[in-house]
mmCIF file of C-alpha atoms and ligand atoms in Angstrom:
data_model
loop_
_atom_site.group_PDB
_atom_site.id
_atom_site.type_symbol
_atom_site.label_atom_id
_atom_site.label_comp_id
_atom_site.label_asym_id
_atom_site.label_seq_id
_atom_site.Cartn_x
_atom_site.Cartn_y
_atom_site.Cartn_z
ATOM 1 C CA MET X 1 0.948 -12.379 37.249
ATOM 2 C CA SER X 2 -2.365 -12.611 38.470
ATOM 3 C CA GLN X 3 -4.917 -10.931 36.033
ATOM 4 C CA PRO X 4 -6.607 -7.412 37.649
ATOM 5 C CA SER X 5 -10.203 -8.182 39.405
ATOM 6 C CA TYR X 6 -12.690 -5.432 38.244
ATOM 7 C CA THR X 7 -12.336 -4.791 42.492
ATOM 8 C CA ASP X 8 -9.291 -3.376 41.972
ATOM 9 C CA TYR X 9 -9.391 -1.310 38.343
ATOM 10 C CA LYS X 10 -13.154 -0.383 39.801
ATOM 11 C CA ARG X 11 -11.307 0.802 43.448
ATOM 12 C CA TRP X 12 -7.911 2.769 41.512
ATOM 13 C CA SER X 13 -11.207 4.492 38.970
ATOM 14 C CA SER X 14 -13.316 5.649 41.614
ATOM 15 C CA ARG X 15 -12.460 9.334 41.295
ATOM 16 C CA LEU X 16 -11.880 9.034 37.371
ATOM 17 C CA SER X 17 -14.446 10.750 35.093
ATOM 18 C CA LYS X 18 -15.736 8.880 32.656
ATOM 19 C CA PRO X 19 -15.051 7.509 29.982
ATOM 20 C CA PHE X 20 -11.395 7.284 29.781
ATOM 21 C CA ALA X 21 -8.464 4.642 28.845
ATOM 22 C CA TYR X 22 -6.004 3.611 30.917
ATOM 23 C CA LEU X 23 -2.809 1.573 30.045
ATOM 24 C CA ASP X 24 -1.586 -0.896 33.087
ATOM 25 C CA LEU X 25 1.703 -0.226 33.212
ATOM 26 C CA ASP X 26 2.927 -3.450 35.120
ATOM 27 C CA LEU X 27 0.970 -5.690 32.169
ATOM 28 C CA LEU X 28 3.024 -3.089 29.357
ATOM 29 C CA GLU X 29 5.806 -3.679 31.327
ATOM 30 C CA GLU X 30 5.787 -8.105 30.745
ATOM 31 C CA ASN X 31 4.589 -7.511 27.755
ATOM 32 C CA MET X 32 7.947 -6.135 26.682
ATOM 33 C CA ARG X 33 10.052 -8.440 28.443
ATOM 34 C CA LYS X 34 8.026 -11.069 26.477
ATOM 35 C CA ILE X 35 8.874 -9.057 23.394
ATOM 36 C CA ARG X 36 12.433 -8.984 23.714
ATOM 37 C CA GLU X 37 12.499 -12.483 25.167
ATOM 38 C CA ALA X 38 10.357 -13.235 21.573
ATOM 39 C CA GLY X 39 13.071 -11.157 19.734
ATOM 40 C CA GLY X 40 15.979 -13.061 20.351
ATOM 41 C CA GLY X 41 18.506 -9.607 21.011
ATOM 42 C CA LYS X 42 17.396 -8.925 17.383
ATOM 43 C CA ARG X 43 16.222 -4.961 17.963
ATOM 44 C CA ILE X 44 13.217 -3.219 17.192
ATOM 45 C CA ARG X 45 11.674 -1.381 16.015
ATOM 46 C CA LEU X 46 8.031 0.560 17.435
ATOM 47 C CA ALA X 47 4.984 0.696 15.247
ATOM 48 C CA SER X 48 3.936 3.571 16.773
ATOM 49 C CA LYS X 49 0.267 3.268 14.495
ATOM 50 C CA SER X 50 -0.599 0.964 17.242
ATOM 51 C CA LEU X 51 0.920 3.186 19.710
ATOM 52 C CA ARG X 52 0.089 6.603 19.362
ATOM 53 C CA SER X 53 1.579 8.198 22.263
ATOM 54 C CA VAL X 54 4.132 10.110 22.516
ATOM 55 C CA PRO X 55 5.137 9.393 26.145
ATOM 56 C CA VAL X 56 4.590 5.614 25.442
ATOM 57 C CA ILE X 57 6.695 5.394 22.976
ATOM 58 C CA ARG X 58 9.290 6.915 24.701
ATOM 59 C CA TYR X 59 8.335 4.635 27.818
ATOM 60 C CA ILE X 60 9.111 1.803 25.897
ATOM 61 C CA LEU X 61 12.159 3.230 23.676
ATOM 62 C CA ASP X 62 13.785 4.877 27.584
ATOM 63 C CA SER X 63 13.844 0.920 27.918
ATOM 64 C CA GLY X 64 17.068 1.155 25.848
ATOM 65 C CA ASP X 65 17.720 -1.838 24.126
ATOM 66 C CA PRO X 66 16.406 -3.722 22.423
ATOM 67 C CA PHE X 67 13.886 -0.762 21.648
ATOM 68 C CA ARG X 68 15.279 1.492 18.960
ATOM 69 C CA GLY X 69 13.850 3.378 16.553
ATOM 70 C CA VAL X 70 10.216 4.786 14.757
ATOM 71 C CA MET X 71 7.842 3.162 12.326
ATOM 72 C CA CYS X 72 5.992 6.154 11.449
ATOM 73 C CA TYR X 73 2.180 5.638 9.301
ATOM 74 C CA ALA X 74 2.875 9.161 7.476
ATOM 75 C CA ALA X 75 5.269 12.156 7.291
ATOM 76 C CA GLU X 76 3.647 14.658 8.859
ATOM 77 C CA GLU X 77 3.691 12.271 11.665
ATOM 78 C CA ALA X 78 7.297 11.439 11.661
ATOM 79 C CA LEU X 79 7.946 15.202 11.135
ATOM 80 C CA PHE X 80 6.226 15.883 14.935
ATOM 81 C CA LEU X 81 7.312 13.396 16.439
ATOM 82 C CA ALA X 82 11.221 14.761 15.239
ATOM 83 C CA GLN X 83 9.854 18.328 16.625
ATOM 84 C CA ARG X 84 9.259 16.268 20.170
ATOM 85 C CA GLY X 85 13.190 14.776 20.154
ATOM 86 C CA LEU X 86 12.588 11.307 18.687
ATOM 87 C CA ASP X 87 15.536 10.302 16.081
ATOM 88 C CA ASP X 88 15.199 7.105 13.492
ATOM 89 C CA LEU X 89 12.099 7.466 11.816
ATOM 90 C CA LEU X 90 11.181 5.353 8.791
ATOM 91 C CA VAL X 91 7.765 5.920 7.438
ATOM 92 C CA ALA X 92 6.451 3.241 6.673
ATOM 93 C CA TYR X 93 3.882 4.062 3.432
ATOM 94 C CA PRO X 94 4.852 6.236 0.822
ATOM 95 C CA VAL X 95 4.293 9.796 0.628
ATOM 96 C CA TRP X 96 3.223 11.836 -2.378
ATOM 97 C CA ASP X 97 2.645 14.923 -1.089
ATOM 98 C CA ALA X 98 4.729 17.378 -2.426
ATOM 99 C CA GLY X 99 4.740 19.607 0.762
ATOM 100 C CA ALA X 100 4.735 16.952 3.509
ATOM 101 C CA ILE X 101 8.302 15.516 1.395
ATOM 102 C CA ARG X 102 9.342 19.391 1.003
ATOM 103 C CA ALA X 103 9.018 19.363 5.111
ATOM 104 C CA VAL X 104 11.039 15.797 5.451
ATOM 105 C CA ALA X 105 13.936 17.222 4.024
ATOM 106 C CA ALA X 106 14.409 20.079 5.702
ATOM 107 C CA VAL X 107 14.563 18.401 8.852
ATOM 108 C CA VAL X 108 17.209 15.586 6.937
ATOM 109 C CA LYS X 109 18.962 18.742 5.764
ATOM 110 C CA LYS X 110 19.556 19.443 9.904
ATOM 111 C CA GLY X 111 20.124 16.085 10.866
ATOM 112 C CA ALA X 112 17.539 14.447 11.267
ATOM 113 C CA SER X 113 17.227 10.431 10.395
ATOM 114 C CA LEU X 114 13.449 10.148 8.236
ATOM 115 C CA THR X 115 13.777 8.336 5.288
ATOM 116 C CA LEU X 116 10.620 7.881 3.297
ATOM 117 C CA MET X 117 9.121 4.663 1.952
ATOM 118 C CA VAL X 118 8.918 3.204 -2.066
ATOM 119 C CA ASP X 119 7.958 0.745 -3.982
ATOM 120 C CA CYS X 120 8.376 2.249 -7.849
ATOM 121 C CA PRO X 121 10.951 4.449 -9.940
ATOM 122 C CA GLU X 122 7.780 7.442 -9.339
ATOM 123 C CA HIS X 123 8.009 7.470 -5.680
ATOM 124 C CA VAL X 124 11.957 7.923 -6.382
ATOM 125 C CA ASP X 125 11.503 10.509 -9.176
ATOM 126 C CA ARG X 126 8.922 12.158 -6.948
ATOM 127 C CA ILE X 127 11.081 12.832 -3.276
ATOM 128 C CA ALA X 128 14.433 13.025 -5.143
ATOM 129 C CA ALA X 129 12.182 15.732 -7.986
ATOM 130 C CA VAL X 130 11.898 17.958 -4.481
ATOM 131 C CA ALA X 131 14.934 16.077 -2.507
ATOM 132 C CA ARG X 132 16.503 18.563 -5.791
ATOM 133 C CA GLU X 133 14.858 21.713 -4.793
ATOM 134 C CA GLU X 134 16.182 21.678 -0.950
ATOM 135 C CA GLY X 135 19.471 20.936 -2.669
ATOM 136 C CA THR X 136 19.409 18.075 -0.200
ATOM 137 C CA VAL X 137 20.804 14.026 -0.245
ATOM 138 C CA LEU X 138 16.704 12.319 1.168
ATOM 139 C CA PRO X 139 17.014 8.798 2.110
ATOM 140 C CA VAL X 140 14.875 5.910 0.807
ATOM 141 C CA CYS X 141 13.446 2.447 1.916
ATOM 142 C CA LEU X 142 12.555 -0.482 -0.689
ATOM 143 C CA ASP X 143 9.135 -2.232 0.133
ATOM 144 C CA MET X 144 9.325 -5.793 -0.898
ATOM 145 C CA ASP X 145 6.031 -7.604 -1.307
ATOM 146 C CA LEU X 146 6.094 -10.486 0.806
ATOM 147 C CA SER X 147 2.028 -11.526 -0.235
ATOM 148 C CA VAL X 148 2.007 -15.801 -1.653
ATOM 149 C CA SER X 149 -0.894 -15.731 -4.301
ATOM 150 C CA PHE X 150 -2.159 -19.485 -5.001
ATOM 151 C CA PRO X 151 -5.252 -20.207 -7.749
ATOM 152 C CA GLY X 152 -8.247 -18.048 -5.596
ATOM 153 C CA LEU X 153 -6.430 -16.786 -2.560
ATOM 154 C CA HIS X 154 -4.159 -14.041 -2.205
ATOM 155 C CA PHE X 155 -2.415 -14.781 1.333
ATOM 156 C CA GLY X 156 -1.117 -11.354 2.494
ATOM 157 C CA VAL X 157 -1.968 -8.064 1.793
ATOM 158 C CA HIS X 158 -2.108 -5.240 -1.264
ATOM 159 C CA ARG X 159 1.072 -3.501 -0.723
ATOM 160 C CA SER X 160 4.263 -3.118 -3.014
ATOM 161 C CA PRO X 161 3.638 -3.939 -6.717
ATOM 162 C CA LEU X 162 7.652 -5.889 -5.568
ATOM 163 C CA SER X 163 6.658 -9.330 -6.134
ATOM 164 C CA SER X 164 9.400 -10.293 -8.160
ATOM 165 C CA GLN X 165 13.636 -10.155 -7.975
ATOM 166 C CA GLU X 166 13.960 -8.628 -11.234
ATOM 167 C CA ASP X 167 11.700 -5.435 -10.304
ATOM 168 C CA PHE X 168 12.947 -5.290 -6.709
ATOM 169 C CA LEU X 169 16.451 -4.585 -8.623
ATOM 170 C CA ARG X 170 15.172 -2.827 -10.547
ATOM 171 C CA VAL X 171 13.732 0.386 -8.233
ATOM 172 C CA ALA X 172 16.840 -0.444 -6.692
ATOM 173 C CA ASP X 173 18.917 0.919 -9.938
ATOM 174 C CA HIS X 174 17.048 3.399 -10.512
ATOM 175 C CA ILE X 175 17.268 4.678 -6.882
ATOM 176 C CA ARG X 176 21.029 5.178 -7.671
ATOM 177 C CA GLN X 177 20.558 6.014 -10.554
ATOM 178 C CA SER X 178 19.180 9.457 -8.917
ATOM 179 C CA GLU X 179 21.839 12.019 -7.176
ATOM 180 C CA HIS X 180 18.521 13.578 -4.708
ATOM 181 C CA VAL X 181 18.162 10.029 -2.481
ATOM 182 C CA ARG X 182 19.768 7.137 -1.569
ATOM 183 C CA LEU X 183 19.027 2.943 -0.586
ATOM 184 C CA ASP X 184 19.035 3.529 2.979
ATOM 185 C CA GLY X 185 16.793 -0.184 3.818
ATOM 186 C CA VAL X 186 14.957 -3.102 2.816
ATOM 187 C CA MET X 187 11.094 -3.675 4.123
ATOM 188 C CA GLY X 188 9.523 -6.531 4.180
ATOM 189 C CA TYR X 189 5.685 -7.331 5.919
ATOM 190 C CA GLU X 190 4.919 -10.184 5.935
ATOM 191 C CA ALA X 191 1.465 -9.604 6.562
ATOM 192 C CA GLN X 192 0.521 -13.435 6.601
ATOM 193 C CA VAL X 193 1.954 -13.992 8.733
ATOM 194 C CA ALA X 194 2.115 -11.343 11.158
ATOM 195 C CA GLY X 195 -1.371 -10.303 11.306
ATOM 196 C CA VAL X 196 -3.765 -12.822 11.180
ATOM 197 C CA GLY X 197 -4.910 -15.373 13.728
ATOM 198 C CA ASP X 198 -4.410 -19.322 14.194
ATOM 199 C CA ARG X 199 -6.372 -19.733 16.802
ATOM 200 C CA VAL X 200 -9.470 -17.742 16.175
ATOM 201 C CA PRO X 201 -11.877 -19.865 18.734
ATOM 202 C CA GLY X 202 -14.921 -21.707 16.320
ATOM 203 C CA GLN X 203 -12.786 -22.088 13.793
ATOM 204 C CA PRO X 204 -10.452 -25.478 13.422
ATOM 205 C CA LEU X 205 -10.735 -26.315 10.323
ATOM 206 C CA LYS X 206 -9.825 -22.327 9.114
ATOM 207 C CA ASN X 207 -7.191 -22.463 11.906
ATOM 208 C CA GLY X 208 -5.358 -25.395 10.518
ATOM 209 C CA LEU X 209 -5.486 -24.151 6.604
ATOM 210 C CA VAL X 210 -3.730 -21.394 8.536
ATOM 211 C CA ARG X 211 -1.210 -22.190 9.893
ATOM 212 C CA LEU X 212 -0.316 -24.641 7.291
ATOM 213 C CA LEU X 213 -0.074 -21.349 4.725
ATOM 214 C CA LYS X 214 2.102 -19.640 6.931
ATOM 215 C CA ARG X 215 4.920 -22.661 8.347
ATOM 216 C CA HIS X 216 4.670 -21.975 4.067
ATOM 217 C CA SER X 217 5.000 -18.296 4.283
ATOM 218 C CA VAL X 218 7.466 -18.321 6.921
ATOM 219 C CA ARG X 219 9.979 -20.745 4.976
ATOM 220 C CA ARG X 220 9.415 -18.615 1.269
ATOM 221 C CA THR X 221 10.032 -15.393 3.588
ATOM 222 C CA ALA X 222 13.165 -15.826 4.512
ATOM 223 C CA ARG X 223 14.489 -17.345 1.396
ATOM 224 C CA LEU X 224 13.060 -13.845 -0.435
ATOM 225 C CA ARG X 225 14.752 -11.980 1.877
ATOM 226 C CA LYS X 226 17.778 -13.623 1.641
ATOM 227 C CA GLU X 227 18.074 -13.587 -2.092
ATOM 228 C CA TRP X 228 16.853 -9.936 -3.034
ATOM 229 C CA VAL X 229 19.225 -9.023 -0.175
ATOM 230 C CA SER X 230 22.179 -10.289 -0.950
ATOM 231 C CA ALA X 231 21.405 -9.715 -4.723
ATOM 232 C CA LEU X 232 21.245 -6.368 -3.845
ATOM 233 C CA ARG X 233 24.182 -6.425 -1.376
ATOM 234 C CA ASN X 234 25.981 -7.729 -4.959
ATOM 235 C CA ARG X 235 25.100 -4.882 -6.865
ATOM 236 C CA GLY X 236 27.588 -2.379 -4.319
ATOM 237 C CA HIS X 237 23.914 -1.347 -2.576
ATOM 238 C CA GLN X 238 25.290 -0.580 1.357
ATOM 239 C CA LEU X 239 21.639 -0.996 3.625
ATOM 240 C CA ARG X 240 21.677 0.106 6.445
ATOM 241 C CA PHE X 241 18.581 -2.078 7.654
ATOM 242 C CA ILE X 242 16.546 -4.681 6.602
ATOM 243 C CA ASN X 243 12.833 -4.901 8.771
ATOM 244 C CA GLY X 244 10.676 -6.917 8.320
ATOM 245 C CA GLY X 245 8.161 -8.404 10.029
ATOM 246 C CA GLY X 246 5.553 -7.218 13.120
ATOM 247 C CA THR X 247 2.944 -8.951 16.908
ATOM 248 C CA GLY X 248 2.049 -11.027 14.275
ATOM 249 C CA SER X 249 5.812 -13.068 13.294
ATOM 250 C CA LEU X 250 7.998 -11.796 15.857
ATOM 251 C CA ARG X 251 9.827 -14.846 16.810
ATOM 252 C CA GLU X 252 9.831 -16.250 13.173
ATOM 253 C CA THR X 253 11.114 -13.232 11.832
ATOM 254 C CA ALA X 254 13.788 -12.538 14.482
ATOM 255 C CA MET X 255 15.326 -15.532 13.226
ATOM 256 C CA GLU X 256 15.859 -14.418 9.973
ATOM 257 C CA GLU X 257 19.750 -13.754 10.247
ATOM 258 C CA THR X 258 19.251 -12.085 6.997
ATOM 259 C CA VAL X 259 17.191 -9.379 9.308
ATOM 260 C CA THR X 260 18.395 -6.841 11.589
ATOM 261 C CA GLU X 261 15.352 -5.592 12.782
ATOM 262 C CA VAL X 262 12.029 -6.784 13.817
ATOM 263 C CA THR X 263 8.636 -3.980 13.961
ATOM 264 C CA VAL X 264 6.130 -3.868 17.068
ATOM 265 C CA GLY X 265 4.091 -1.762 17.507
ATOM 266 C CA SER X 266 0.427 -3.828 18.454
ATOM 267 C CA GLY X 267 1.903 -6.726 21.451
ATOM 268 C CA PHE X 268 2.626 -3.329 23.346
ATOM 269 C CA TYR X 269 -0.709 -2.647 24.780
ATOM 270 C CA ALA X 270 -2.352 -6.758 23.427
ATOM 271 C CA PRO X 271 -6.226 -6.051 22.401
ATOM 272 C CA LEU X 272 -7.935 -8.372 21.365
ATOM 273 C CA LEU X 273 -7.275 -9.485 17.930
ATOM 274 C CA PHE X 274 -3.497 -10.345 19.529
ATOM 275 C CA ASP X 275 -5.483 -12.803 21.694
ATOM 276 C CA HIS X 276 -6.097 -15.793 18.683
ATOM 277 C CA TYR X 277 -2.174 -17.058 18.275
ATOM 278 C CA ARG X 278 -0.791 -19.972 19.269
ATOM 279 C CA SER X 279 2.414 -18.986 19.144
ATOM 280 C CA PHE X 280 2.066 -16.134 21.782
ATOM 281 C CA ARG X 281 -0.162 -14.314 24.485
ATOM 282 C CA TYR X 282 0.288 -10.666 25.684
ATOM 283 C CA ARG X 283 -1.366 -9.299 28.363
ATOM 284 C CA PRO X 284 -3.994 -6.856 28.058
ATOM 285 C CA ALA X 285 -2.197 -3.379 28.769
ATOM 286 C CA ALA X 286 -4.673 -1.214 27.368
ATOM 287 C CA GLY X 287 -8.686 -0.743 27.722
ATOM 288 C CA PHE X 288 -10.906 1.856 28.391
ATOM 289 C CA ALA X 289 -13.613 2.321 30.845
ATOM 290 C CA LEU X 290 -17.166 3.321 30.508
ATOM 291 C CA ALA X 291 -20.472 4.537 33.236
ATOM 292 C CA VAL X 292 -23.470 2.574 33.282
ATOM 293 C CA THR X 293 -26.301 5.199 33.185
ATOM 294 C CA ARG X 294 -28.632 3.479 32.641
ATOM 295 C CA LYS X 295 -30.169 0.249 33.632
ATOM 296 C CA PRO X 296 -32.793 -0.669 31.034
ATOM 297 C CA LYS X 297 -33.611 -4.492 32.530
ATOM 298 C CA PRO X 298 -32.057 -7.255 35.524
ATOM 299 C CA GLY X 299 -28.695 -8.006 33.487
ATOM 300 C CA LEU X 300 -28.341 -5.096 31.209
ATOM 301 C CA TYR X 301 -26.600 -2.432 31.951
ATOM 302 C CA THR X 302 -26.874 0.971 29.134
ATOM 303 C CA CYS X 303 -23.188 2.789 29.324
ATOM 304 C CA SER X 304 -22.518 5.878 28.066
ATOM 305 C CA GLY X 305 -20.058 5.871 24.985
ATOM 306 C CA GLY X 306 -18.101 2.833 23.209
ATOM 307 C CA GLY X 307 -18.823 2.176 19.500
ATOM 308 C CA PHE X 308 -14.783 2.236 19.386
ATOM 309 C CA VAL X 309 -14.745 -0.496 15.831
ATOM 310 C CA ALA X 310 -11.845 -1.403 14.624
ATOM 311 C CA SER X 311 -10.528 -1.043 10.737
ATOM 312 C CA GLY X 312 -10.336 -3.693 8.537
ATOM 313 C CA ALA X 313 -12.711 -5.706 7.089
ATOM 314 C CA ALA X 314 -15.852 -5.405 8.995
ATOM 315 C CA GLY X 315 -17.309 -7.977 11.695
ATOM 316 C CA PRO X 316 -17.438 -9.138 14.794
ATOM 317 C CA ASP X 317 -14.319 -9.260 15.492
ATOM 318 C CA LYS X 318 -13.656 -5.460 15.233
ATOM 319 C CA LEU X 319 -15.737 -4.521 18.013
ATOM 320 C CA PRO X 320 -14.339 -4.089 21.555
ATOM 321 C CA ARG X 321 -15.528 -6.433 23.967
ATOM 322 C CA PRO X 322 -16.121 -5.376 27.357
ATOM 323 C CA ALA X 323 -13.743 -7.302 30.037
ATOM 324 C CA LEU X 324 -14.949 -6.553 33.373
ATOM 325 C CA PRO X 325 -16.507 -7.520 35.401
ATOM 326 C CA GLU X 326 -16.011 -11.576 33.442
ATOM 327 C CA GLY X 327 -18.701 -12.527 32.121
ATOM 328 C CA ALA X 328 -19.969 -8.649 30.980
ATOM 329 C CA ARG X 329 -20.952 -9.257 26.884
ATOM 330 C CA LEU X 330 -22.200 -6.824 24.207
ATOM 331 C CA THR X 331 -25.842 -7.629 22.935
ATOM 332 C CA PRO X 332 -25.232 -9.055 19.119
ATOM 333 C CA LEU X 333 -28.259 -6.408 17.949
ATOM 334 C CA GLU X 334 -27.052 -3.775 19.463
ATOM 335 C CA GLY X 335 -23.357 -4.075 19.103
ATOM 336 C CA ALA X 336 -20.976 -1.168 20.640
ATOM 337 C CA GLY X 337 -23.676 1.704 19.726
ATOM 338 C CA GLU X 338 -22.521 5.207 18.793
ATOM 339 C CA VAL X 339 -22.962 6.620 21.642
ATOM 340 C CA GLN X 340 -24.769 4.000 24.449
ATOM 341 C CA THR X 341 -23.696 0.704 25.072
ATOM 342 C CA PRO X 342 -25.908 -2.512 26.288
ATOM 343 C CA VAL X 343 -23.946 -5.116 28.225
ATOM 344 C CA ARG X 344 -25.288 -8.663 29.302
ATOM 345 C CA TRP X 345 -23.891 -9.311 32.461
ATOM 346 C CA GLU X 346 -25.860 -11.937 34.925
ATOM 347 C CA GLY X 347 -22.831 -11.471 37.720
ATOM 348 C CA SER X 348 -23.745 -10.525 41.752
ATOM 349 C CA PRO X 349 -24.053 -7.690 43.165
ATOM 350 C CA GLU X 350 -25.644 -6.356 40.890
ATOM 351 C CA LEU X 351 -23.430 -2.973 38.945
ATOM 352 C CA GLU X 352 -25.089 0.442 40.576
ATOM 353 C CA LEU X 353 -25.636 3.424 37.929
ATOM 354 C CA GLY X 354 -21.768 5.256 37.435
ATOM 355 C CA ASP X 355 -20.010 1.344 38.134
ATOM 356 C CA PRO X 356 -16.832 1.157 35.394
ATOM 357 C CA ILE X 357 -17.552 -1.943 32.579
ATOM 358 C CA PHE X 358 -13.693 -2.426 31.688
ATOM 359 C CA PHE X 359 -13.259 -3.106 27.585
ATOM 360 C CA ARG X 360 -10.777 -3.684 25.344
ATOM 361 C CA HIS X 361 -10.630 -2.667 21.301
ATOM 362 C CA ALA X 362 -10.306 -5.155 18.961
ATOM 363 C CA LYS X 363 -6.900 -3.376 17.951
ATOM 364 C CA ALA X 364 -4.425 -1.030 19.247
ATOM 365 C CA GLY X 365 -3.519 2.255 17.911
ATOM 366 C CA GLU X 366 -7.164 2.795 17.118
ATOM 367 C CA LEU X 367 -8.113 3.460 20.617
ATOM 368 C CA CYS X 368 -6.144 6.353 21.070
ATOM 369 C CA GLU X 369 -7.521 8.096 18.363
ATOM 370 C CA HIS X 370 -10.623 8.275 21.104
ATOM 371 C CA PHE X 371 -9.381 9.597 23.956
ATOM 372 C CA ARG X 372 -7.097 12.383 24.794
ATOM 373 C CA GLU X 373 -5.313 10.646 27.485
ATOM 374 C CA LEU X 374 -4.255 7.532 28.806
ATOM 375 C CA ILE X 375 -4.962 6.865 32.741
ATOM 376 C CA VAL X 376 -1.235 5.708 33.474
ATOM 377 C CA VAL X 377 -2.011 2.331 36.019
ATOM 378 C CA SER X 378 1.212 0.848 38.170
ATOM 379 C CA GLY X 379 0.603 -1.072 41.705
ATOM 380 C CA ARG X 380 -2.966 -0.848 41.478
ATOM 381 C CA ASN X 381 -2.896 3.076 41.845
ATOM 382 C CA VAL X 382 -3.675 6.012 39.280
ATOM 383 C CA VAL X 383 0.474 6.867 38.610
ATOM 384 C CA ASP X 384 0.540 9.846 35.489
ATOM 385 C CA ARG X 385 -1.281 10.349 32.761
ATOM 386 C CA PHE X 386 0.103 10.243 28.938
ATOM 387 C CA PRO X 387 -1.317 12.470 26.430
ATOM 388 C CA THR X 388 -2.465 11.034 22.663
ATOM 389 C CA TYR X 389 -1.639 11.766 20.005
ATOM 390 C CA ARG X 390 -5.610 12.929 19.960
ATOM 391 C CA GLY X 391 -4.689 15.182 23.297
ATOM 392 C CA GLU X 392 -1.744 17.200 21.561
ATOM 393 C CA GLY X 393 -4.664 18.143 18.918
ATOM 394 C CA ARG X 394 -2.794 15.885 16.143
ATOM 395 C CA CYS X 395 -4.801 13.681 13.814
ATOM 396 C CA PHE X 396 -2.689 11.804 10.975
ATOM 397 C CA LEU X 397 -4.492 9.118 9.072
HETATM 398 C C1 PLP S 401 4.545 -2.272 7.514
HETATM 399 C C2 PLP S 401 4.320 -2.819 8.539
HETATM 400 N N1 PLP S 401 5.302 -3.530 9.291
HETATM 401 C C3 PLP S 401 4.861 -3.497 10.887
HETATM 402 C C4 PLP S 401 3.065 -4.145 11.104
HETATM 403 C C5 PLP S 401 3.125 -4.346 12.699
HETATM 404 O O1 PLP S 401 2.312 -3.890 13.310
HETATM 405 P P1 PLP S 401 1.864 -4.771 14.849
HETATM 406 O O2 PLP S 401 3.046 -5.404 15.152
HETATM 407 O O3 PLP S 401 1.219 -3.448 15.284
HETATM 408 O O4 PLP S 401 1.445 -5.189 14.120
HETATM 409 C C6 PLP S 401 2.161 -3.496 9.997
HETATM 410 C C7 PLP S 401 1.628 -3.320 10.483
HETATM 411 O O5 PLP S 401 0.610 -3.221 10.080
HETATM 412 C C8 PLP S 401 2.577 -2.902 9.472
HETATM 413 O O6 PLP S 401 2.122 -1.789 7.915
#
């Protein structure tokens, strides 16, 4: 498919109030096709944190296999999705709030499939205590730590403390001892493979090192997952799913026999940080448009809004970036401003007041926290408007 052109984007957006966020459905479809293909037939669970819009989640799930189930980022969010009719919900991060666990117990009692994450006996006891009071059994998922530590270098994220098989099995046995929780699945997120670019411009040496470490991690992850899961099975645990990976590791994680499903979120919108991987390239399906409201000097256009900086370790890679017109860029001293963003562009014909500049966000779902809806575009026409979580009055994390 050809690259979207500034002329096309300007044309379909001419009547829209700016700023707005958009979703290019044709590019989303192309990403869905590529993701399907990279998953090699393995089931793909959607990471809602990277989508944050119910109609988008539905759109992808409604396309059918291999897209099934949602990986949620908060209990309240999972409850919201359950209320909206979505099922097979896995909350991927521990929930401590007793009120939230109680609300989860209520929907599970009514038949919803909603699984909570645990990585220590305290998590298990907390969930079991509420489940006991509510007279139910809650399904839980064990989070295994897949990060790698070298002297002076931690490659991966700091999340689960379960970095040895012994500790992992101890928590699994603790789950079995409780009548009010049951082990439903296992999750392991190899963030150092899935979330770290290895073709980042301007750092060839670091890219080389990252690729080396990734190769090592992929092998180690596959071995650990296989060993730990078979140890669980040997102890009589029956598991509904073994979840792994993310957008950046889809192909590798899907090749593991032990894994029953891979999580993908960011690859659907394909934000800036996912441009820098050697093994795939998705299309920039989501972004936002700002209007030029001032022209401080030739070649400089100042837009209203734009300071949508991504989370994570602060750095220029977390800034949004102008995508269209091609060649437009932020100024290093001002970056993306709180209420105004200057953009340098030397092209012609020069932009007029009110003209749009189209940007991409560094991360996927965070874009939706700044806008109430996504303008949905297909075949160079606006075809729909999808509310974001924010547009539905929801703000979870
Ligand atoms: C537990 C877990 N799984 C999977 C992912 C992958 O999400 P994405 O595909 O959006 O990178 C993440 C992202 O942080 C995660 O935390």
